[in-house]
CSV table of C-alpha atoms and ligand atoms in Angstrom, one decimal:
chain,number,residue,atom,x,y,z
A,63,UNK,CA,117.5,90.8,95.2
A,64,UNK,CA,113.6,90.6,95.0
A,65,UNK,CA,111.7,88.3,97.1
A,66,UNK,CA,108.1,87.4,97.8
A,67,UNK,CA,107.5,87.6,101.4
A,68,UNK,CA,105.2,84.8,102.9
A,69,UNK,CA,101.6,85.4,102.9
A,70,UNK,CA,99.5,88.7,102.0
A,71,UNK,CA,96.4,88.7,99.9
A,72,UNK,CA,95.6,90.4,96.6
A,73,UNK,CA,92.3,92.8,97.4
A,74,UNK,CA,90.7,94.8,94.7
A,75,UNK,CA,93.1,97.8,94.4
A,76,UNK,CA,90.0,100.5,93.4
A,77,UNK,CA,93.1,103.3,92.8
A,78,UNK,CA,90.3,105.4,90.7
A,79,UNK,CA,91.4,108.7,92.4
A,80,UNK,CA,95.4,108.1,90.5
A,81,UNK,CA,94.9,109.9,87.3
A,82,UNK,CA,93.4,113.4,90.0
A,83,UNK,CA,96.1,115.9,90.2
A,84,UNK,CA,96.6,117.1,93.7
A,85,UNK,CA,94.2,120.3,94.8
A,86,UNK,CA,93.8,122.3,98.0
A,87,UNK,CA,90.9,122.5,100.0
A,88,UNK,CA,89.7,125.8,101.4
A,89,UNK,CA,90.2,126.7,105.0
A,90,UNK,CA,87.3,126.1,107.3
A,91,UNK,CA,86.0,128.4,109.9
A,92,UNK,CA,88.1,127.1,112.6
A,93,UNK,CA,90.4,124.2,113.0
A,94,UNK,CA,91.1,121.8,115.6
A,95,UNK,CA,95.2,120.8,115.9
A,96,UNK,CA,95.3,117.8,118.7
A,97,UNK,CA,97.7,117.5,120.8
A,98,UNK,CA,97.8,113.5,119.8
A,99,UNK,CA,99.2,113.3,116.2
A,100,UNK,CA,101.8,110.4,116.8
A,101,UNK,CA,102.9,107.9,118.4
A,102,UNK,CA,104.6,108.3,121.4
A,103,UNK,CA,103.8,111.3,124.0
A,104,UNK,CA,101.2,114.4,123.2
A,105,UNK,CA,102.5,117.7,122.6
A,106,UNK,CA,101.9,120.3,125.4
A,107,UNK,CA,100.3,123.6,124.4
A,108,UNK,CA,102.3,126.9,124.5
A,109,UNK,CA,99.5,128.9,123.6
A,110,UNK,CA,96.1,130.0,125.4
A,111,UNK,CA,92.5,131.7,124.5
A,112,UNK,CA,92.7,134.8,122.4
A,113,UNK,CA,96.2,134.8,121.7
A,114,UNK,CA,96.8,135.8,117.8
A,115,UNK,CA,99.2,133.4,115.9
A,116,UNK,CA,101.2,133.3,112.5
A,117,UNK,CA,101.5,130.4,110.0
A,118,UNK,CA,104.0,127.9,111.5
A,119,UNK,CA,104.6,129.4,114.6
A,120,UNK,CA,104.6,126.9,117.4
A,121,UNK,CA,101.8,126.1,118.8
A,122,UNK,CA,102.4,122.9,121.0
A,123,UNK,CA,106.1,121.2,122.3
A,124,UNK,CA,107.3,118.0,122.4
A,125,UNK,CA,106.8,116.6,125.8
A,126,UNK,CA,109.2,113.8,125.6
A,127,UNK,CA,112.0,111.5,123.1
A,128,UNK,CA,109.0,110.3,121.5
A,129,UNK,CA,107.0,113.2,121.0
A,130,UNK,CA,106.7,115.9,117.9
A,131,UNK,CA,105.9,119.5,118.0
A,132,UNK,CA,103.5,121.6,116.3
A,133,UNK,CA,102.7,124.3,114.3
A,134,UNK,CA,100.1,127.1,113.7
A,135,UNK,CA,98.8,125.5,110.0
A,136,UNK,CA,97.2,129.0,109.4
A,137,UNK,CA,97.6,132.4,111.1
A,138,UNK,CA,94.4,133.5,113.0
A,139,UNK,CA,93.7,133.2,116.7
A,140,UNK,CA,93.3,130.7,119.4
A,141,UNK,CA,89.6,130.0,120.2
A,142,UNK,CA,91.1,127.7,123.7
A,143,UNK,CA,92.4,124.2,124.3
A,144,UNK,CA,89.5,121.7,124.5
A,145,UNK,CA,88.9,118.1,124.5
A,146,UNK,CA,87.5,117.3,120.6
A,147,UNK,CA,86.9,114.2,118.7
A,148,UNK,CA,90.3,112.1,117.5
A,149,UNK,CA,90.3,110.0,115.0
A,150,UNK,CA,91.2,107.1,117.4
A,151,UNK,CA,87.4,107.6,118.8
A,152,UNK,CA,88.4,109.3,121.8
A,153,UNK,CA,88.6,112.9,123.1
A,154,UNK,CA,91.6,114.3,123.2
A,155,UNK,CA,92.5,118.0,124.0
A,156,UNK,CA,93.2,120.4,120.3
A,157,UNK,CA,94.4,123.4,120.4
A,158,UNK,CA,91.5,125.4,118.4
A,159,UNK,CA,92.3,128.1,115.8
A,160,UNK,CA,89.8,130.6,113.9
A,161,UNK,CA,91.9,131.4,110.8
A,162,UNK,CA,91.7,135.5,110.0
A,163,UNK,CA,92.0,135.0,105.9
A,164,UNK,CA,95.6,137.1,105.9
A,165,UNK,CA,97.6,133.9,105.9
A,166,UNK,CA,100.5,135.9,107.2
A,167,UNK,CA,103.4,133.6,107.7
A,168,UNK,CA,106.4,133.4,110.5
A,169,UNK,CA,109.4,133.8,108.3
A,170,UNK,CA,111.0,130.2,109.0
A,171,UNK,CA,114.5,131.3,106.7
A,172,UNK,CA,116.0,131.7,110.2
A,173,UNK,CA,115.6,128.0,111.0
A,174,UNK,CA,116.7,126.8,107.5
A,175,UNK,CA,120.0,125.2,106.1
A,176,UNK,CA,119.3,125.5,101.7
A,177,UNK,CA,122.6,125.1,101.2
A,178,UNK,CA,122.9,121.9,103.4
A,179,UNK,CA,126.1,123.6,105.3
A,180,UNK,CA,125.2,122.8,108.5
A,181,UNK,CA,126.0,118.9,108.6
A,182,UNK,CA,123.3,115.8,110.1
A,183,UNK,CA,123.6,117.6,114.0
A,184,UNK,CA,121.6,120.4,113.0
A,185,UNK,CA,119.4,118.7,110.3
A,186,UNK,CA,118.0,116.4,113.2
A,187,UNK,CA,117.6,119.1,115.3
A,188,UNK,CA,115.6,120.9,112.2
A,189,UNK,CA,113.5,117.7,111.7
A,190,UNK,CA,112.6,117.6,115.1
A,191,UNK,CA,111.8,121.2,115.6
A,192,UNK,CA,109.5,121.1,112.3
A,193,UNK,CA,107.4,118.7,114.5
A,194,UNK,CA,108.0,115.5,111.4
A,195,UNK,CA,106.5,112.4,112.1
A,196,UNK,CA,105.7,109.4,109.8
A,197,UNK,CA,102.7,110.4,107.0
A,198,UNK,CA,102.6,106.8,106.0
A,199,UNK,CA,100.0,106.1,108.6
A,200,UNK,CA,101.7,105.1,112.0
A,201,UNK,CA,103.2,108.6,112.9
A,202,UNK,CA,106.5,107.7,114.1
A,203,UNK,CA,108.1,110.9,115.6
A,204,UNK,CA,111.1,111.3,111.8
A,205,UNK,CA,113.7,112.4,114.8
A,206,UNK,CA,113.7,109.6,116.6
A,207,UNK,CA,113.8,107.5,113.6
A,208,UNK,CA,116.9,109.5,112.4
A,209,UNK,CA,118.9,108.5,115.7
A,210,UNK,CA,119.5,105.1,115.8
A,211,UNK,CA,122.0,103.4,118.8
A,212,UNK,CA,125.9,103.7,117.6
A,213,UNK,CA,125.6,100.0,117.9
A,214,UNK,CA,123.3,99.7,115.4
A,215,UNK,CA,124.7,101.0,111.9
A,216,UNK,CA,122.1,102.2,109.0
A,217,UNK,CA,123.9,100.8,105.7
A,218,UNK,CA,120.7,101.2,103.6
A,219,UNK,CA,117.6,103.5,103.5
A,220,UNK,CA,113.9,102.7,102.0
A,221,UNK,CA,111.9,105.5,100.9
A,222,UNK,CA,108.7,103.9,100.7
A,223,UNK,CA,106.4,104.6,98.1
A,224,UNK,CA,104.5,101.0,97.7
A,225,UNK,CA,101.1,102.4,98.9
A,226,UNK,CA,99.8,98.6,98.8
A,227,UNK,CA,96.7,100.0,100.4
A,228,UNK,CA,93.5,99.7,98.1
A,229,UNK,CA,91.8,103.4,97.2
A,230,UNK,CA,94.6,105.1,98.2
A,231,UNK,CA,97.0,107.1,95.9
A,232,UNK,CA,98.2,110.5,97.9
A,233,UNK,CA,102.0,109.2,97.9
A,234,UNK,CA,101.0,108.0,93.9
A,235,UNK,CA,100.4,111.6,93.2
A,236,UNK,CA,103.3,112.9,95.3
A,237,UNK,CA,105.7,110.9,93.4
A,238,UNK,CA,104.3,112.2,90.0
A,239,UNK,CA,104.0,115.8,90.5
A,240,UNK,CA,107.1,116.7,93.3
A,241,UNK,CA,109.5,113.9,93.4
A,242,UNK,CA,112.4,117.1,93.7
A,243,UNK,CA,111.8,117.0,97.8
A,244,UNK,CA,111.3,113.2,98.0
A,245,UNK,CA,114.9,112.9,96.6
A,246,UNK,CA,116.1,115.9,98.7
A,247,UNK,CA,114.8,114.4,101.6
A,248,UNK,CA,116.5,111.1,100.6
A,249,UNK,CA,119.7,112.9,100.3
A,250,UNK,CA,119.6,114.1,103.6
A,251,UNK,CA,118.7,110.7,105.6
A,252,UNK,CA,121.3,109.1,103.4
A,253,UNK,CA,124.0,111.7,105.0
A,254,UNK,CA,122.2,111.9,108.4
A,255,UNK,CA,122.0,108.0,109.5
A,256,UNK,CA,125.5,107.6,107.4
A,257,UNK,CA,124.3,105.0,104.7
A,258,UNK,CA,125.8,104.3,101.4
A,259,UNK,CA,122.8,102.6,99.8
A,260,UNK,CA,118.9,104.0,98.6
A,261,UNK,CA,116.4,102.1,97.3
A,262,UNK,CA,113.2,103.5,96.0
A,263,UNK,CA,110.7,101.1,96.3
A,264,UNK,CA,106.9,101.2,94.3
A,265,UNK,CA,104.6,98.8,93.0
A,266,UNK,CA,103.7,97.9,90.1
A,267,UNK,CA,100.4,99.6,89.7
A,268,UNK,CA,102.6,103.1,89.7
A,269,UNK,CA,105.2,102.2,86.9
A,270,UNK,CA,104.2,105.9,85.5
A,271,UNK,CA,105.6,107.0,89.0
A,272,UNK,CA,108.5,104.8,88.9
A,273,UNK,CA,109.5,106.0,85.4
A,274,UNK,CA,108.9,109.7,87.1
A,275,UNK,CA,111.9,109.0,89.9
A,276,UNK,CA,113.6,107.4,87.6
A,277,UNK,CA,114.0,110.5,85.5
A,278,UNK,CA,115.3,112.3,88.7
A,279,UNK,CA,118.9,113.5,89.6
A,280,UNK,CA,119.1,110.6,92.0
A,281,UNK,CA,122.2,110.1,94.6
A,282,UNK,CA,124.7,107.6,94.0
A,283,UNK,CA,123.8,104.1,94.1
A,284,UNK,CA,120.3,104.7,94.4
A,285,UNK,CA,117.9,102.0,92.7
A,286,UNK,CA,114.3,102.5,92.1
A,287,UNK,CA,112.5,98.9,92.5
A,288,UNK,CA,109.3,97.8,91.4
A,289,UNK,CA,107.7,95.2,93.3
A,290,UNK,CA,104.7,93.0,92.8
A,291,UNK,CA,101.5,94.3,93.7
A,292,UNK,CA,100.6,92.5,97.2
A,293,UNK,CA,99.0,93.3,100.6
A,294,UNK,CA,101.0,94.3,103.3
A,295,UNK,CA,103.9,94.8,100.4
A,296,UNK,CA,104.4,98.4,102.3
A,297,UNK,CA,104.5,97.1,105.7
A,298,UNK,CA,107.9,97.7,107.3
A,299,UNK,CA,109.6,94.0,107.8
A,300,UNK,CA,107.7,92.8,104.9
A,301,UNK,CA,109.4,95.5,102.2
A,302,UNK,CA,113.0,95.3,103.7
A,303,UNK,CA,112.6,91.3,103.1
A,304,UNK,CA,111.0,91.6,99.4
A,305,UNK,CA,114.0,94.3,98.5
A,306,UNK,CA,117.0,92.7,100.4
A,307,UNK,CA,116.4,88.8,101.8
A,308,UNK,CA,117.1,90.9,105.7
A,309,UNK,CA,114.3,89.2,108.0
A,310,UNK,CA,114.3,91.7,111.0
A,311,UNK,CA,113.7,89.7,114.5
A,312,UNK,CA,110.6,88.9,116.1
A,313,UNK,CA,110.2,91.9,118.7
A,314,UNK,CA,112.7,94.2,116.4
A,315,UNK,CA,113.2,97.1,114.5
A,316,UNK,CA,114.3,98.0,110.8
A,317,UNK,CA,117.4,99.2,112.2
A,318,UNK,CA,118.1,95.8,113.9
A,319,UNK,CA,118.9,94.9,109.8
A,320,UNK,CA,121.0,97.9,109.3
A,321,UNK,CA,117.4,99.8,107.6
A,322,UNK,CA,115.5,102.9,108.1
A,323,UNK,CA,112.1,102.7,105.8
A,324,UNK,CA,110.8,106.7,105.4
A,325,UNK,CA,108.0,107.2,103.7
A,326,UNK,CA,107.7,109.3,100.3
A,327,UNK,CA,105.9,112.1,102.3
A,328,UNK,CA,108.2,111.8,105.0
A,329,UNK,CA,110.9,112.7,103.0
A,330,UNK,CA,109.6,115.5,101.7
A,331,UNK,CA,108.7,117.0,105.2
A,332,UNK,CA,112.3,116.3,106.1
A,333,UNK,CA,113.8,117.7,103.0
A,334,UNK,CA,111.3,121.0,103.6
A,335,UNK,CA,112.0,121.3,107.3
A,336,UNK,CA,115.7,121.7,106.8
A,337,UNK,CA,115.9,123.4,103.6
A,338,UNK,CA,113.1,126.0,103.9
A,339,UNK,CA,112.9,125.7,107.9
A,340,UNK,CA,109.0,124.8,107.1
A,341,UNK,CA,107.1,122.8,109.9
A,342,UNK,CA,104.6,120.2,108.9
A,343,UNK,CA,101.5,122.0,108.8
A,344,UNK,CA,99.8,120.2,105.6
A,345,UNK,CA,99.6,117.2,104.0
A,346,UNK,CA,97.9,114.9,100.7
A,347,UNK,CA,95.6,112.8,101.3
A,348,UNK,CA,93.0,110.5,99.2
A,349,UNK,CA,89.4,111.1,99.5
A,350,UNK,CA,87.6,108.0,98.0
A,351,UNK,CA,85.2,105.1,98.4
A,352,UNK,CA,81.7,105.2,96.3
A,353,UNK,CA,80.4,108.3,98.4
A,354,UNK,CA,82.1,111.1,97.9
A,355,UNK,CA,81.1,113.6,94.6
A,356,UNK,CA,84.7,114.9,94.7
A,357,UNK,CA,86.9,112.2,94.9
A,358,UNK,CA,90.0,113.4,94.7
A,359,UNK,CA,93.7,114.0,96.3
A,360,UNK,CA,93.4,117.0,98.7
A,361,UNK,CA,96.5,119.2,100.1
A,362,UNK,CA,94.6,119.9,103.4
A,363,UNK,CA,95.7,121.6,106.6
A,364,UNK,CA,96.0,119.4,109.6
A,365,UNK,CA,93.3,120.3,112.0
A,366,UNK,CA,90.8,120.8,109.1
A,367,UNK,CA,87.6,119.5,110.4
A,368,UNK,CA,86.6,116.2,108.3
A,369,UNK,CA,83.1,117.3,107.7
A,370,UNK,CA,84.6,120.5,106.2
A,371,UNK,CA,86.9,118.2,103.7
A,372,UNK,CA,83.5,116.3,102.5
A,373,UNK,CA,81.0,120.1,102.3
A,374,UNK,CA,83.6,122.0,100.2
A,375,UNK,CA,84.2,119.0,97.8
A,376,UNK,CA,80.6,118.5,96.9
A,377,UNK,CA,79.6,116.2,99.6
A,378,UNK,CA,78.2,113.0,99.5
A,379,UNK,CA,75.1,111.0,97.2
A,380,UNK,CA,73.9,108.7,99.8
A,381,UNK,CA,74.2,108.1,103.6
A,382,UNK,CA,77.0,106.7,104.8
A,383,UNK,CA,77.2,103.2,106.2
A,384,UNK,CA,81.2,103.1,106.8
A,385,UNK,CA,84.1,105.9,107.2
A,386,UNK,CA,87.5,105.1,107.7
A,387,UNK,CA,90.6,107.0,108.4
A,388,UNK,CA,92.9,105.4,106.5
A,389,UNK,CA,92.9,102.8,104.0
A,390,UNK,CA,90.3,100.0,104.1
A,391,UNK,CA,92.4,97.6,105.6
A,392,UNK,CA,94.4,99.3,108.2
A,393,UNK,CA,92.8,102.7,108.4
A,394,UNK,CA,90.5,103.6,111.7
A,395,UNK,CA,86.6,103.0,111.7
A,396,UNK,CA,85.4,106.5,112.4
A,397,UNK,CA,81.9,107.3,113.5
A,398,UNK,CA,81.0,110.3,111.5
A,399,UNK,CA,82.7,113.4,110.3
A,400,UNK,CA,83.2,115.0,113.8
A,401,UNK,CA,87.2,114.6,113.9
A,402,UNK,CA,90.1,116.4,112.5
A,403,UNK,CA,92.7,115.6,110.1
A,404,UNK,CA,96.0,114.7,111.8
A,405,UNK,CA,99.6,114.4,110.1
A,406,UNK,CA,98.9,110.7,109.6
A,407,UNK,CA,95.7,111.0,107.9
A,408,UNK,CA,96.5,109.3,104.4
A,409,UNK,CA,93.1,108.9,103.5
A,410,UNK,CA,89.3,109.8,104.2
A,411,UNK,CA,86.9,106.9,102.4
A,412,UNK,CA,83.2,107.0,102.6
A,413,UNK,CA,81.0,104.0,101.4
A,414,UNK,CA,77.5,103.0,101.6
A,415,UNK,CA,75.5,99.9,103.1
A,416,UNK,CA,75.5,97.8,100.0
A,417,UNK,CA,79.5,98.6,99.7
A,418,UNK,CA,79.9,96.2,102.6
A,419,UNK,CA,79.0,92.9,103.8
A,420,UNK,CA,78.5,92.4,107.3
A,421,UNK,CA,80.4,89.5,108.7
A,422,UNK,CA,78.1,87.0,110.0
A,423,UNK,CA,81.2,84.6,112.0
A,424,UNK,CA,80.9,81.1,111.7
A,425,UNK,CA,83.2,78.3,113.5
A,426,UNK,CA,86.5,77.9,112.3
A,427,UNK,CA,86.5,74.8,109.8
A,428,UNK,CA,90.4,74.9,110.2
A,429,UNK,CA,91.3,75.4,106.5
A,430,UNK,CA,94.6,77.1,107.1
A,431,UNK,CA,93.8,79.8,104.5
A,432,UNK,CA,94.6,82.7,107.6
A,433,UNK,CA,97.9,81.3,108.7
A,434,UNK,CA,99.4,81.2,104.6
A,435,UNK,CA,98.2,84.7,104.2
A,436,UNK,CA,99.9,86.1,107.6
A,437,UNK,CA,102.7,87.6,106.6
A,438,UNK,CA,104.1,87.8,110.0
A,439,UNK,CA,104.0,84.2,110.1
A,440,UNK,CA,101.8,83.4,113.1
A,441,UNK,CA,98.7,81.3,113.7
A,442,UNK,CA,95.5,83.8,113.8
A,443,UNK,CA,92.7,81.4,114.3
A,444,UNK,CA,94.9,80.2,117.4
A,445,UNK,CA,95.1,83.6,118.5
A,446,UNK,CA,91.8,84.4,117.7
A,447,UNK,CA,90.4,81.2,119.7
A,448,UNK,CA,92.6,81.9,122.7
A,449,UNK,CA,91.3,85.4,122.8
A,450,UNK,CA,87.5,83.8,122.5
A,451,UNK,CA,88.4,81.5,125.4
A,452,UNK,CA,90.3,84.2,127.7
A,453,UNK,CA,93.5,82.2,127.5
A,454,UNK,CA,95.1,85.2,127.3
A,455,UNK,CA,98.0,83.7,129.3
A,456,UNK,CA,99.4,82.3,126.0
A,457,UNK,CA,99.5,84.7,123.7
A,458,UNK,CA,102.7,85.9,124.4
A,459,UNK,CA,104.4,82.1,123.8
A,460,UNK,CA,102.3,82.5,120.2
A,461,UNK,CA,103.9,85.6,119.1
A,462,UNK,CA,101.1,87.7,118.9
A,463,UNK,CA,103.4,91.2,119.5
A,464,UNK,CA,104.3,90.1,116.1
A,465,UNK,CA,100.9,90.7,114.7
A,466,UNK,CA,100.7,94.5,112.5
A,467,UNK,CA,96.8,94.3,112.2
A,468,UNK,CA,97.3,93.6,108.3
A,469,UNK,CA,93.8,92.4,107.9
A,470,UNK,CA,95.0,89.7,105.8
A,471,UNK,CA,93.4,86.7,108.3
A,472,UNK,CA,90.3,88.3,108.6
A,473,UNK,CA,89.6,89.4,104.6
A,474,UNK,CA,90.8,85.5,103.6
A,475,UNK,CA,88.6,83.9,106.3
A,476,UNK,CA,85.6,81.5,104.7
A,477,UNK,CA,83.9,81.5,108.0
A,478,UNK,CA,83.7,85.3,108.3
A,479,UNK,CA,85.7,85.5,111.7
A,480,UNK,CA,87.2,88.9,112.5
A,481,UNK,CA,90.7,87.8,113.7
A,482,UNK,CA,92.0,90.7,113.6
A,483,UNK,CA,89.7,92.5,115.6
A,484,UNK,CA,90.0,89.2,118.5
A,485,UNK,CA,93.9,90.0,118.1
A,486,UNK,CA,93.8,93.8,118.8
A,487,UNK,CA,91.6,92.9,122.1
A,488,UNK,CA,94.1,90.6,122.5
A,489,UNK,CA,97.1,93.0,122.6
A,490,UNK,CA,94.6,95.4,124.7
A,491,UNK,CA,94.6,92.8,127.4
A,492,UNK,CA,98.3,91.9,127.8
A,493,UNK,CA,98.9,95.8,127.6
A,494,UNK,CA,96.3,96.4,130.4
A,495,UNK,CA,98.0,93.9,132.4
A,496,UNK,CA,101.5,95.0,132.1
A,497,UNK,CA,100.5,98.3,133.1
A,498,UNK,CA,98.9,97.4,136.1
A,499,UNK,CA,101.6,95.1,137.5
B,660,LIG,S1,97.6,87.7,112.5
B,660,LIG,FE1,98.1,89.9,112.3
B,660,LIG,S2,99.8,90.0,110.9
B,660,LIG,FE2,98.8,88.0,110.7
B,660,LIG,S3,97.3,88.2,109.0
B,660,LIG,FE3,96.2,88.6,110.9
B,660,LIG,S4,96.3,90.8,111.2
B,660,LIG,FE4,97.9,90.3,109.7
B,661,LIG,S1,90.8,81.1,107.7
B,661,LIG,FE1,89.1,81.1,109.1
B,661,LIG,S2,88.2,79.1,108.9
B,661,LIG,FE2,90.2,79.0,108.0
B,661,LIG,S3,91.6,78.3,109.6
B,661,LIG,FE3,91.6,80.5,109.7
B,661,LIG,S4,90.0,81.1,111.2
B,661,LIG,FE4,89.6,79.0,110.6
């Protein structure tokens, strides 16, 4: 059953990287893993100054439930634990690591299960020891995802290959050229969380990728969909109500509709963690916008430094007026080039001053235009107004825990207002003030 869900917007797509095969970058001169790569608690270091370390060793543990581990991406040795640059604009310890060019490897065949004997116990525990978290942008700790409450049974799983984000096509490529571990990983979710029911959902500007999945051994049951192309289509609540009608509750979680969504990458860290034992030390991701002279998608260890990403592809022909982590409409602002990639990094897009026009916000002229394209059904320019006003004592009533900073209210607005960015300050607020009750 296909459904449109309400709102969304249709932004130029700009997918020019999709026809680049996926390429590695070199290794820089030292890399900076932080201890903040998720959601959820930071990893605590296990290693010091001057101690020598082998790929995928273990560098960091969790330090919670929600929390992932990590992993030496190269082997070489630790320069110290120091507060560096995150993506998120703030500095947050990294465990630092000058690679020695050997690229000697811990032998991870102890940890692995490749002839899936070892039943869904032991593949969680795999998952979670390989340090997998969400690559779709968000970072959810994968273990935590794969243990949802007895009370709440899984009867279908979305791997989520929709990519609705404009310039971005890493999961596009990953679905071309190595579906073999998406489906692996699929497998094993399906067995894990007990569910009887796959869908592979993609839109329809990747029917090549589509027609690639298709092709696959795929389990039982398993239907590959091909939705519309529309903004958010890859959010969470919206795709399980396109693909199955399930609306999951104000305040809730996929699993509250008998769903777990996993990304395409996702599945293939899961499907590599338990078959090989392999921790998630790498990932794809897009480098794009109109900067860049090698626009491309990149295999590229975490903790690479983003400067080194944009040197070793051929830098950039102008100066750059906007970066973003991310895609365009979701991704993180970033200030430079200073930061390191994380496991959620999808995407590194660099554009100039005349890419952009500068909102110049005008009063609202109340044409309704942002509340048909939220998709989360809420009232933005009421949100937005009761954040200009500091009636922050409403919000709540309005919903506005609901809001997934889509973008959508703020790209459709006539009178330039950045709602979304009033609705983040928003959330800021009421979080501030629960934590200091
Ligand atoms: S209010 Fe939130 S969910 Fe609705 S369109 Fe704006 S950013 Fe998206
Ligand atoms: S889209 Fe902009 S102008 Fe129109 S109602 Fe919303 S806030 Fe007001």
């Amino acid at each position: 059953m296909k459904r449109q869900f309400h709102g969304g917007v249709h932004p130029h797509y700009h997918k020019e990287t999709r026809d680049l095969a996926i390429r590695s970058i070199p290794l820089p001169g030292e890399l900076a893993v932080s201890l903040s790569q998720h959601i959820g608690a930071p990893a605590k270091a296990i290693v010091s100054k001057g101690d020598r370390v082998l790929k995928y060793q273990p560098i960091a543990e969790p330090s919670g439930f929600v929390s992932a581990g990590l992993h030496a991406p190269v082997s070489g040795t630790v320069k110290g634990v120091k507060p560096m640059l995150h993506p998120s604009g703030r500095f947050i310890p990294a465990i630092l690591i000058e690679p020695d060019g050997l690229d000697e490897a811990e032998d991870t065949s102890r940890h692995a299960d490749p002839g899936l004997e070892k039943g869904p116990e032991a593949w969680k525990e795999m998952v979670r020891n390989a340090g997998v978290v969400g690559m779709g942008g968000a970072a959810f700790p994968t273990h935590v995802k794969l243990n949802p409450p007895e009370d709440k049974p899984i009867d279908l799983v979305v791997a989520n290959g929709v990519e609705c984000e404009p310039f971005l096509t890493a999961d596009h490529r990953l679905m071309l050229e190595d579906p073999g571990p998406i489906i692996g990983g699929l497998r094993l979710t399906m067995e894990i969380v007990g569910a009887g029911r796959v869908i592979v959902a993609i839109e329809a500007n990747k029917l090549d990728a589509a027609e690639k999945i298709r092709s696959m051994d795929l389990p039982p049951g398993c239907e590959v969909v091909v939705l519309p192309v529309r903004y958010p289509q890859g959010a969470e609540k919206q795709l399980i109500f396109a693909l199955t009608g399930r609306q999951v509750p104000s305040g809730g979680l996929p699993m509250d509709v008998g769903v777990i969504v996993q990304n395409v990458g996702t599945l293939a860290a899961i499907h590599q963690a338990v078959t090989m034992g392999r921790p998630l030390v790498e990932r794809v991701m897009t480098l794009g916008g109109t900067l860049p002279k090698g626009p491309g998608n990149y295999l590229v260890a975490v903790g690479t430094p983003l400067s080194h990403i944009i040197e070793t592809t051929g830098g950039l022909q102008g100066p750059a007026a906007r970066i973003i982590s991310g895609g365009p409409m979701m991704g993180l602002p970033l200030s430079g080039f200073e930061s390191s990639m994380t496991k959620g990094t999808s995407g590194l897009l660099v554009f100039g001053a005349r890419d952009f026009r500068e909102l110049k916000p005008r009063p609202c002229v109340r044409c309704g235009s942002c509340v048909r394209a939220c998709p989360a059904n809420l009232l933005p320019y009421t949100l937005g107004n009761m954040v200009e006003w500091d009636h922050f004592h409403d919000l709540e009533e309005y919903h506005i825990r609901d809001c997934i900073e889509c973008g959508c209210c703020t790209y459709i607005c006539p009178a330039d207002r950045n709602l979304v960015q009033y609705i983040r300050q928003g959330k800021a607020e009421l979080l501030a003030r629960s934590r200091s009750k």
